[in-house]
Amino acid sequence: MKSITILIFCCMIAACLSAGLPDTKSVSAAESPRDDGVFVKHDVASAVVRQKRAGTAPADPTVAQLESLKEVCEANLACEHMMDVSGIIAAYTAYYGPIPY
């Protein structure tokens, strides 16, 4: 049991010491990773996410998704009336925009 503990302790020390050493390989500027383009502005990122969500929306929403839309639409009397006349998807789209999923 002591030998396993000492072995694990030695491995941890070796890992800690090797993590702090600089690389001996020289990397040219062309091969080094660049930070350009890693971060984007919030409005651009949200537009990309909206486009991705809109492209992957299922053709037929599940019962749970329809119930969620119905709960949102019931808070607005005009939307609730349109839901009774035209259906939940048409009413939600008319009052709240495209379905988020």
Short mmCIF file of C-alpha atoms in Angstrom, two decimals:
data_model
loop_
_atom_site.label_atom_id
_atom_site.label_comp_id
_atom_site.label_asym_id
_atom_site.label_seq_id
_atom_site.Cartn_x
_atom_site.Cartn_y
_atom_site.Cartn_z
CA MET A 1 0.00 0.00 0.00
CA LYS A 2 2.86 2.36 0.82
CA SER A 3 4.54 1.62 -2.50
CA ILE A 4 1.40 2.56 -4.46
CA THR A 5 1.08 5.81 -2.52
CA ILE A 6 4.73 6.68 -3.15
CA LEU A 7 4.41 5.79 -6.86
CA ILE A 8 1.34 8.02 -7.26
CA PHE A 9 3.07 10.82 -5.36
CA CYS A 10 6.14 10.56 -7.62
CA CYS A 11 3.95 10.62 -10.73
CA MET A 12 2.20 13.74 -9.50
CA ILE A 13 5.50 15.48 -8.81
CA ALA A 14 6.81 14.55 -12.26
CA ALA A 15 3.64 15.84 -13.92
CA CYS A 16 3.82 19.12 -12.02
CA LEU A 17 7.48 19.65 -12.86
CA SER A 18 7.07 18.83 -16.55
CA ALA A 19 4.07 21.14 -16.92
CA GLY A 20 6.15 24.16 -15.92
CA LEU A 21 8.99 23.54 -18.40
CA PRO A 22 9.07 25.48 -21.68
CA ASP A 23 8.93 23.55 -24.95
CA THR A 24 12.32 22.81 -26.46
CA LYS A 25 10.93 22.86 -30.00
CA SER A 26 11.09 26.19 -31.79
CA VAL A 27 7.84 27.12 -33.45
CA SER A 28 7.89 29.59 -36.32
CA ALA A 29 5.45 32.47 -36.48
CA ALA A 30 3.62 30.82 -39.39
CA GLU A 31 3.02 27.64 -37.38
CA SER A 32 1.97 29.31 -34.14
CA PRO A 33 -1.73 29.54 -33.38
CA ARG A 34 -3.32 32.92 -33.88
CA ASP A 35 -5.93 34.63 -31.76
CA ASP A 36 -7.58 36.39 -34.70
CA GLY A 37 -11.20 35.41 -35.17
CA VAL A 38 -11.56 33.54 -31.92
CA PHE A 39 -13.86 36.09 -30.33
CA VAL A 40 -16.84 37.63 -32.07
CA LYS A 41 -19.21 40.36 -31.03
CA HIS A 42 -22.37 39.37 -29.17
CA ASP A 43 -24.80 40.48 -31.89
CA VAL A 44 -22.92 38.54 -34.58
CA ALA A 45 -22.80 35.42 -32.41
CA SER A 46 -26.49 35.58 -31.59
CA ALA A 47 -27.35 35.99 -35.29
CA VAL A 48 -25.33 32.88 -36.11
CA VAL A 49 -27.03 30.92 -33.35
CA ARG A 50 -30.47 32.09 -34.53
CA GLN A 51 -29.67 31.00 -38.10
CA LYS A 52 -28.46 27.62 -36.89
CA ARG A 53 -31.57 27.07 -34.78
CA ALA A 54 -33.84 28.11 -37.62
CA GLY A 55 -32.13 25.68 -39.99
CA THR A 56 -32.39 22.69 -37.68
CA ALA A 57 -36.00 23.09 -36.58
CA PRO A 58 -38.02 19.88 -36.79
CA ALA A 59 -40.93 19.76 -39.23
CA ASP A 60 -43.39 18.47 -36.63
CA PRO A 61 -43.10 19.88 -33.09
CA THR A 62 -43.57 17.43 -30.24
CA VAL A 63 -46.56 17.53 -27.93
CA ALA A 64 -44.44 19.09 -25.17
CA GLN A 65 -43.24 21.82 -27.54
CA LEU A 66 -46.81 22.57 -28.66
CA GLU A 67 -47.92 22.75 -25.03
CA SER A 68 -45.12 25.22 -24.31
CA LEU A 69 -46.21 27.41 -27.24
CA LYS A 70 -49.82 27.20 -26.04
CA GLU A 71 -48.87 28.38 -22.53
CA VAL A 72 -47.05 31.39 -23.96
CA CYS A 73 -49.92 32.23 -26.29
CA GLU A 74 -52.57 31.94 -23.56
CA ALA A 75 -51.09 34.98 -21.79
CA ASN A 76 -52.23 37.20 -24.69
CA LEU A 77 -56.00 37.24 -25.30
CA ALA A 78 -55.68 38.09 -29.00
CA CYS A 79 -53.15 35.31 -29.49
CA GLU A 80 -55.40 32.90 -27.60
CA HIS A 81 -58.34 33.80 -29.85
CA MET A 82 -56.23 33.34 -32.98
CA MET A 83 -54.99 30.04 -31.56
CA ASP A 84 -58.60 28.83 -31.36
CA VAL A 85 -59.34 30.00 -34.91
CA SER A 86 -56.12 29.36 -36.87
CA GLY A 87 -54.08 27.00 -34.75
CA ILE A 88 -51.25 27.31 -32.27
CA ILE A 89 -48.38 27.56 -34.75
CA ALA A 90 -50.01 30.32 -36.82
CA ALA A 91 -50.98 32.28 -33.69
CA TYR A 92 -47.57 31.99 -32.03
CA THR A 93 -45.77 32.96 -35.23
CA ALA A 94 -48.04 35.96 -35.77
CA TYR A 95 -47.61 37.38 -32.26
CA TYR A 96 -44.15 36.21 -31.17
CA GLY A 97 -42.21 35.53 -34.36
CA PRO A 98 -40.63 32.27 -35.48
CA ILE A 99 -40.80 29.25 -33.21
CA PRO A 100 -37.50 29.05 -31.27
CA TYR A 101 -37.05 25.29 -31.69
#
